[in-house]
Tab-separated table of N, CA and C in Angstrom:
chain	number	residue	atom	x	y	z
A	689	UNK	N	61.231	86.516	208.701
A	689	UNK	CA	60.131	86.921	207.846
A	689	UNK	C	60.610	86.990	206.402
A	690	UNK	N	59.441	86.569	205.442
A	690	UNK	CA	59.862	86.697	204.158
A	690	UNK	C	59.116	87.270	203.196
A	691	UNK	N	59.264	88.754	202.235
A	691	UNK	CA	58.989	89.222	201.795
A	691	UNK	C	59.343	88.294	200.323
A	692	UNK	N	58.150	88.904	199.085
A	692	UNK	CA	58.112	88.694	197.854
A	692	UNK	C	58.807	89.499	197.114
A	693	UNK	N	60.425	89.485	196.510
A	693	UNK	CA	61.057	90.369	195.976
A	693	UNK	C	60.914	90.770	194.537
A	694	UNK	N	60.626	89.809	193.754
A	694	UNK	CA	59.866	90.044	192.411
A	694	UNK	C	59.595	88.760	191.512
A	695	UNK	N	59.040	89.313	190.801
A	695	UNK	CA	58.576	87.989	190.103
A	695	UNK	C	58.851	87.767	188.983
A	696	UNK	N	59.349	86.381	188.269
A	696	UNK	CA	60.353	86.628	187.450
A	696	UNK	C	59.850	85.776	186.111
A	697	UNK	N	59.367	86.237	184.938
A	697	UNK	CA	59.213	85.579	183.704
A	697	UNK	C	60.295	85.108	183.199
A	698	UNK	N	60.239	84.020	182.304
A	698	UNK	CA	61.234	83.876	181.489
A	698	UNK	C	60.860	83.682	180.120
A	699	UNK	N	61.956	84.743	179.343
A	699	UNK	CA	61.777	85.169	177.983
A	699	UNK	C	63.033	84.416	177.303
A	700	UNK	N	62.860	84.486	175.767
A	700	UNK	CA	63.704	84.238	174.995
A	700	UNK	C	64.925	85.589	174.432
A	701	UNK	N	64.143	86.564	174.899
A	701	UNK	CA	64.756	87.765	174.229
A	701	UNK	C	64.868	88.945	175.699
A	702	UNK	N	66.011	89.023	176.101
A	702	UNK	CA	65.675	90.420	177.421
A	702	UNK	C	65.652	91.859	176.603
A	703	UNK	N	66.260	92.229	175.802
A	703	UNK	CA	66.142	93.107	175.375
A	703	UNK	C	64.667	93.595	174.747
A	704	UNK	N	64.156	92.569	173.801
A	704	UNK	CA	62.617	92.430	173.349
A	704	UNK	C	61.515	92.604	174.329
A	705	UNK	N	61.612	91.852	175.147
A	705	UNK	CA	61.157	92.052	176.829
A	705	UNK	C	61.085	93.009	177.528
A	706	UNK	N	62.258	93.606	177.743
A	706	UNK	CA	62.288	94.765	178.279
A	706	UNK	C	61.626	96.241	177.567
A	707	UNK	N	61.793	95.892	176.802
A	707	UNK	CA	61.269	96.953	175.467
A	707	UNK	C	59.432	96.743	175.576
A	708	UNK	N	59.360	95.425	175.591
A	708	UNK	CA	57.610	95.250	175.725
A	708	UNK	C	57.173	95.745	177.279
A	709	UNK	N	57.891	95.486	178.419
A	709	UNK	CA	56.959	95.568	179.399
A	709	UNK	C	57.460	97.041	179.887
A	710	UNK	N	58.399	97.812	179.549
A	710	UNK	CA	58.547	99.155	179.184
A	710	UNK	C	57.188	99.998	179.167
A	711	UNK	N	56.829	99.369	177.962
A	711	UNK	CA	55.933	99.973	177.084
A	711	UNK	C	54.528	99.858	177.848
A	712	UNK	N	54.508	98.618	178.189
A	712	UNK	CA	53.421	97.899	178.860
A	712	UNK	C	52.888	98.548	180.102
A	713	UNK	N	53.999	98.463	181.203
A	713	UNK	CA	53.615	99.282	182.532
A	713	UNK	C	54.570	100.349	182.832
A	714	UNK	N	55.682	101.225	181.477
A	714	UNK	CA	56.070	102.300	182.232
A	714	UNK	C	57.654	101.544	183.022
A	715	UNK	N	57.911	100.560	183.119
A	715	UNK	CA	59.459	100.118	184.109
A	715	UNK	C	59.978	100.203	183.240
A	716	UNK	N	61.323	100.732	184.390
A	716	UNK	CA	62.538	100.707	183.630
A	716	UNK	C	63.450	99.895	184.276
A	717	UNK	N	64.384	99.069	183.539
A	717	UNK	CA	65.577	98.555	184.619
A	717	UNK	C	66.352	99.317	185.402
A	718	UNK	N	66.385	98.277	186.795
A	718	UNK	CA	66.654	98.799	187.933
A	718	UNK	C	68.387	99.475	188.032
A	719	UNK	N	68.667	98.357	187.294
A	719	UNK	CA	70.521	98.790	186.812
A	719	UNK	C	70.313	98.260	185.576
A	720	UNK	N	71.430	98.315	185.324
A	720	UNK	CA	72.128	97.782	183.914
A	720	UNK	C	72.052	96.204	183.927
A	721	UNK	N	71.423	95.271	183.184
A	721	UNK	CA	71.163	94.231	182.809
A	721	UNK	C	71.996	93.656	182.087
A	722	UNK	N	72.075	92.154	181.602
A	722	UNK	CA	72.955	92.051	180.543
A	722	UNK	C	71.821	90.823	179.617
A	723	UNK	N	72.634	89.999	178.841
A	723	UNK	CA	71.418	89.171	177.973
A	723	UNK	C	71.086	88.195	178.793
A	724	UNK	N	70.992	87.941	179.690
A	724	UNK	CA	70.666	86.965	180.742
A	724	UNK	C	69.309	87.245	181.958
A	725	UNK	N	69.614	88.600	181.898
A	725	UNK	CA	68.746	88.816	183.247
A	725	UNK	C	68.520	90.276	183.606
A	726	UNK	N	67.431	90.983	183.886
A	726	UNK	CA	67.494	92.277	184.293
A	726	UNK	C	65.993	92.244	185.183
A	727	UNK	N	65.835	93.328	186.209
A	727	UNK	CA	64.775	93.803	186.948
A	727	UNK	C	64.555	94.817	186.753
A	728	UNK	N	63.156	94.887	186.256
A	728	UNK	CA	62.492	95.923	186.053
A	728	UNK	C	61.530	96.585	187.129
A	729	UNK	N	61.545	97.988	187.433
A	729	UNK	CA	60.842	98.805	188.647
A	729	UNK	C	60.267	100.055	187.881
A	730	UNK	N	58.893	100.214	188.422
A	730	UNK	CA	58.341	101.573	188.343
A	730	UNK	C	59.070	102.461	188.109
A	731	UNK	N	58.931	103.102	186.999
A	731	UNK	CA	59.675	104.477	186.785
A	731	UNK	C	58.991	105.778	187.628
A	732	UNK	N	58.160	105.441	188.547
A	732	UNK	CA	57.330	106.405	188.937
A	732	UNK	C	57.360	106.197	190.617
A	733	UNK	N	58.392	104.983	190.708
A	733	UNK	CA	58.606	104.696	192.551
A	733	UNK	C	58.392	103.518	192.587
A	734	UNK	N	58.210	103.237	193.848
A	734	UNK	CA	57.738	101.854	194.783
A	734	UNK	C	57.151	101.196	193.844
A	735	UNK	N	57.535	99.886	194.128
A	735	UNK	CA	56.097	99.135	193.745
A	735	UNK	C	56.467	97.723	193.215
A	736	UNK	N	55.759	96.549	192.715
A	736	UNK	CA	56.330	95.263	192.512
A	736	UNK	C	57.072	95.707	191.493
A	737	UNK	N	58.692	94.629	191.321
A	737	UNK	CA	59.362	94.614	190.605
A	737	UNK	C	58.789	93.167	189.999
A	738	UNK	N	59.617	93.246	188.343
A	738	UNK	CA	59.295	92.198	187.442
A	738	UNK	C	61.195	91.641	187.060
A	739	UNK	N	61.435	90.594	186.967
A	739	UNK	CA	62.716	89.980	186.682
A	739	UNK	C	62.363	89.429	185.399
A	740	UNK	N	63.432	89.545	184.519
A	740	UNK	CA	63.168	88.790	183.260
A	740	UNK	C	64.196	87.799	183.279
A	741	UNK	N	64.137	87.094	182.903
A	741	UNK	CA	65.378	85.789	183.225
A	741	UNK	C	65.257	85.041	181.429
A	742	UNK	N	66.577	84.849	181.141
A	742	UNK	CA	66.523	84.509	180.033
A	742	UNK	C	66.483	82.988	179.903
A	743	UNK	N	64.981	82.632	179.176
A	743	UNK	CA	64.648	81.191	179.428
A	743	UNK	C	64.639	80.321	178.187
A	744	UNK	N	65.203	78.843	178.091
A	744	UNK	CA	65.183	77.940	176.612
A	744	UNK	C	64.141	77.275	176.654
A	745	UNK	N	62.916	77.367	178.087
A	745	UNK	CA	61.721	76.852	178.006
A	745	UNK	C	60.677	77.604	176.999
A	746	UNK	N	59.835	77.046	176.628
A	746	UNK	CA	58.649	77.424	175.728
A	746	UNK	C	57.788	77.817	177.151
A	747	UNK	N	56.782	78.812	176.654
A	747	UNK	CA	55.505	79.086	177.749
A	747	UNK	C	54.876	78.142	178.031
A	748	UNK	N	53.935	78.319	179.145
A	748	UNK	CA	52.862	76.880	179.426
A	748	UNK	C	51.831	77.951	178.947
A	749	UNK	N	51.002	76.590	178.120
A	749	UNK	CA	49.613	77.465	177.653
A	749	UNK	C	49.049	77.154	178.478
A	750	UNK	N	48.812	77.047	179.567
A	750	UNK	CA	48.108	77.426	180.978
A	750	UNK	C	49.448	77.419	181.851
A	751	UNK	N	49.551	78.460	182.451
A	751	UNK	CA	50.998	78.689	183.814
A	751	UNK	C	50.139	78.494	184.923
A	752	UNK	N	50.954	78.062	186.167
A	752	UNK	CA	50.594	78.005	186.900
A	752	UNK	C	50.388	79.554	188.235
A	753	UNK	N	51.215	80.173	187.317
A	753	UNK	CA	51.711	81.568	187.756
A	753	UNK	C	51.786	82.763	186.873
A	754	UNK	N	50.809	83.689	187.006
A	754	UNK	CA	50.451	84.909	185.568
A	754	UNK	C	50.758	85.372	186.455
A	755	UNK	N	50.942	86.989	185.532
A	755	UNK	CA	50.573	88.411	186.123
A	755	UNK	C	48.800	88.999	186.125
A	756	UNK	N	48.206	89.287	186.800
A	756	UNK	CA	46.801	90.236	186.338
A	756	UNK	C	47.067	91.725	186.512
A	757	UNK	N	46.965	92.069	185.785
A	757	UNK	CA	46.590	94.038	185.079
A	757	UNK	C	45.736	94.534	185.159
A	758	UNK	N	45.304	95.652	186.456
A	758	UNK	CA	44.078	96.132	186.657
A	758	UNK	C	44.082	97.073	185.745
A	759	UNK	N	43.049	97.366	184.986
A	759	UNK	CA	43.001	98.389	184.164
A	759	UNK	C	41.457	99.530	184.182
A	760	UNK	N	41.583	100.602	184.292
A	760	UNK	CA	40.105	101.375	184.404
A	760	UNK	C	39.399	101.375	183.159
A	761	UNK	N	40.310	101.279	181.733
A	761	UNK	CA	39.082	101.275	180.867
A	761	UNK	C	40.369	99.891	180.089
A	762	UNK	N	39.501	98.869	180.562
A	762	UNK	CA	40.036	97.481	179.727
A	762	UNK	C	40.148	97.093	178.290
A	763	UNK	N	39.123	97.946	177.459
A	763	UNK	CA	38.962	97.759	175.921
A	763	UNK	C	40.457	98.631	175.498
A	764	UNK	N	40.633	99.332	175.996
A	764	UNK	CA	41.707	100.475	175.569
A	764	UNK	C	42.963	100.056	175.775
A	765	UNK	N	43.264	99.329	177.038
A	765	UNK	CA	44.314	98.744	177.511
A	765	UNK	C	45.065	97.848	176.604
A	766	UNK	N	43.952	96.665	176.324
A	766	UNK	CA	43.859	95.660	175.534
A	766	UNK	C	44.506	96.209	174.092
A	767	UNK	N	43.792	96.534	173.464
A	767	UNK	CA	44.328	97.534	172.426
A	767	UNK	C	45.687	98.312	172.203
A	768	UNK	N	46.079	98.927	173.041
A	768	UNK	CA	47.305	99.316	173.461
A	768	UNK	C	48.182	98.318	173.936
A	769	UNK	N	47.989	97.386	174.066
A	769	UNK	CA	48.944	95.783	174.735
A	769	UNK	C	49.013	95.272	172.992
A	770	UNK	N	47.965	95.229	172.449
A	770	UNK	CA	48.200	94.725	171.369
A	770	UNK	C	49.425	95.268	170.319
A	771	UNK	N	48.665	96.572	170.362
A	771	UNK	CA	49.779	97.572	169.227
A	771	UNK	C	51.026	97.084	169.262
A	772	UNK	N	51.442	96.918	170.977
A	772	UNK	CA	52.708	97.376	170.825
A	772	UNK	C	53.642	95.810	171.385
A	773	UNK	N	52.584	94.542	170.397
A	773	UNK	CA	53.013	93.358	170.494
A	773	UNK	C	52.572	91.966	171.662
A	774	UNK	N	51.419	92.500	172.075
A	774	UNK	CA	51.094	90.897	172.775
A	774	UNK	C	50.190	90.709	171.671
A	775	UNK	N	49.197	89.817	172.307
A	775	UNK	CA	48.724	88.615	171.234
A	775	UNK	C	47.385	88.462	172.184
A	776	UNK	N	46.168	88.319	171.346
A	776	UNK	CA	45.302	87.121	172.087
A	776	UNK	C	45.484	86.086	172.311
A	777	UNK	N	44.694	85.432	173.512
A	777	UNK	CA	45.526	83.944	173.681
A	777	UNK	C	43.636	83.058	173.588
A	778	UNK	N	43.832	82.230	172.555
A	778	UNK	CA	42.510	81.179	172.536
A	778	UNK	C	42.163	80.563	174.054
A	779	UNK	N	41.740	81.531	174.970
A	779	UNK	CA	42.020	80.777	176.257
A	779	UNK	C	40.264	79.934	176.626
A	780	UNK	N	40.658	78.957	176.931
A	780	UNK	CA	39.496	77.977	177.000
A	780	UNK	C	38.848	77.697	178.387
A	781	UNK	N	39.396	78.334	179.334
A	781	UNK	CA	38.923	78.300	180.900
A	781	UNK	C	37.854	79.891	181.067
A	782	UNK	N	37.592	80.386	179.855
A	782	UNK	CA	36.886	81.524	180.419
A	782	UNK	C	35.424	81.339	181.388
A	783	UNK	N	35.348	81.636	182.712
A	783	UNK	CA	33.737	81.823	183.121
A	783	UNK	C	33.036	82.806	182.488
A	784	UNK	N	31.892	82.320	182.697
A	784	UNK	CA	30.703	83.359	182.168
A	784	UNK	C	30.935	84.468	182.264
A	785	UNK	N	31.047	85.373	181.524
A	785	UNK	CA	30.802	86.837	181.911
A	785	UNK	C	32.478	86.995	182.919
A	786	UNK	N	33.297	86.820	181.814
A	786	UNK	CA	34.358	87.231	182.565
A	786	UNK	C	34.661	88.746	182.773
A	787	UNK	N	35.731	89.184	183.604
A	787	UNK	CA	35.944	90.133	183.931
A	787	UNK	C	37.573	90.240	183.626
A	788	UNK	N	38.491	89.236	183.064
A	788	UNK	CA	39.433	89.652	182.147
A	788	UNK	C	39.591	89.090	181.302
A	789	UNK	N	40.620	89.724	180.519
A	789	UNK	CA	41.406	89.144	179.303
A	789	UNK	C	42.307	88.654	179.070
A	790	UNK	N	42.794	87.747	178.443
A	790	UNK	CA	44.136	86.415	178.614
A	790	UNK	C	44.840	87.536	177.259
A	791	UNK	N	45.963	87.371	177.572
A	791	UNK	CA	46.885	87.737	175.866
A	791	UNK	C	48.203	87.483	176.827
A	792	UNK	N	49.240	87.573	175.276
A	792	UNK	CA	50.395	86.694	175.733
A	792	UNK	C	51.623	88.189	175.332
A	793	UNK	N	52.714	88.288	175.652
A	793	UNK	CA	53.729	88.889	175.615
A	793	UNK	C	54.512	88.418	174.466
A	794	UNK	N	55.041	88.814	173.590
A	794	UNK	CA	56.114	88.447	172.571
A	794	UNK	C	56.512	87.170	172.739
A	795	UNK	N	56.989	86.638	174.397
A	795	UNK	CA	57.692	85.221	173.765
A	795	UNK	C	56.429	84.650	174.638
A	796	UNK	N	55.258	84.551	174.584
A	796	UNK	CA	54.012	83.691	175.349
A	796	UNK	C	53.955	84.309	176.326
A	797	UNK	N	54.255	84.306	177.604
A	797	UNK	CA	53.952	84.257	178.778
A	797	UNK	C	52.620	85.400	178.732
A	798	UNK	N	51.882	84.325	179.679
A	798	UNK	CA	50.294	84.589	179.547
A	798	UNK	C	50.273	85.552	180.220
A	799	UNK	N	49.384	86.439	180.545
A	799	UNK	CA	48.633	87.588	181.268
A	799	UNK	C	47.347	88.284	180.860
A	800	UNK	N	47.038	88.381	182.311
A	800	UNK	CA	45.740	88.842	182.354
A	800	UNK	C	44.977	90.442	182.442
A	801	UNK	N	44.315	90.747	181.353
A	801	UNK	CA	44.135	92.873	181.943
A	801	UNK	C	42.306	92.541	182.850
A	802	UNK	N	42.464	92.837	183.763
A	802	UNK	CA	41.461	92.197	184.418
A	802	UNK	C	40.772	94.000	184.399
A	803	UNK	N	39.269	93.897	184.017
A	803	UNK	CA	38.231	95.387	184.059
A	803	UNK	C	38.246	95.891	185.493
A	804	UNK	N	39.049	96.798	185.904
A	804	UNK	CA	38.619	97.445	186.933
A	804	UNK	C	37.869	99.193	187.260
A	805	UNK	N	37.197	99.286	186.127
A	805	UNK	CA	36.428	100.340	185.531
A	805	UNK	C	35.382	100.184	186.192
A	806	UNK	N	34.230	101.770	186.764
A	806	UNK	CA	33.334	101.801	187.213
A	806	UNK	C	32.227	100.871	186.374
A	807	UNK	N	31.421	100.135	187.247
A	807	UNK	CA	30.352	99.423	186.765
A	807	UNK	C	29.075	99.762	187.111
């Protein structure tokens, strides 16, 4: 049997990285990292881990593989992702009446804060 152990972006900067998705969802590295590579886990327990892997690729402005971010109040989220360094992303696949938001992390990599607030 095979479990999903984490999922792994690749950045230009781990330290920058780590510092953003810190901020972002609260992880902290799991051990001590170095400029190459670190895993990040819930500071609050269980739960998916994120790998940062230090990458000389540029982002795909469409990946074939995001993260989505449930969020209860999405305008706020968004806002707070911004402050503290993602980006809107001109994303051109939106459906009608979407239900998230595309923005990118310091070095691109796309993600999504998808509204999961009472409707």
């Amino acid at each position: 049997m095979l479990t999903i152990g984490s999922t792994v972006l690749g950045v230009n900067d781990i330290a920058r990285a780590t510092n953003f998705w810190h901020e972002a969802l609260g992880y902290v590295p799991r051990e001590p990292g170095d400029d190459t590579w670190v895993i990040l886990v819930p500071a609050s327990g269980p739960g998916p881990q994120l790998a940062l892997m230090l990458s000389e690729t540029p982002a795909q402005e469409h990946p074939r593989i995001h993260l989505d971010l449930y969020a209860d109040d999405q305008d706020a989220e968004v806002e707070r992702l911004i402050a503290i360094g993602a980006r809107h992303v001109d994303w051109d696949m939106y459906p009608e009446e979407p239900d998230f938001v595309v923005l990118a992390d310091p070095d691109g990599n796309r993600f999504c804060v998808i509204d999961k607030g009472p409707r």
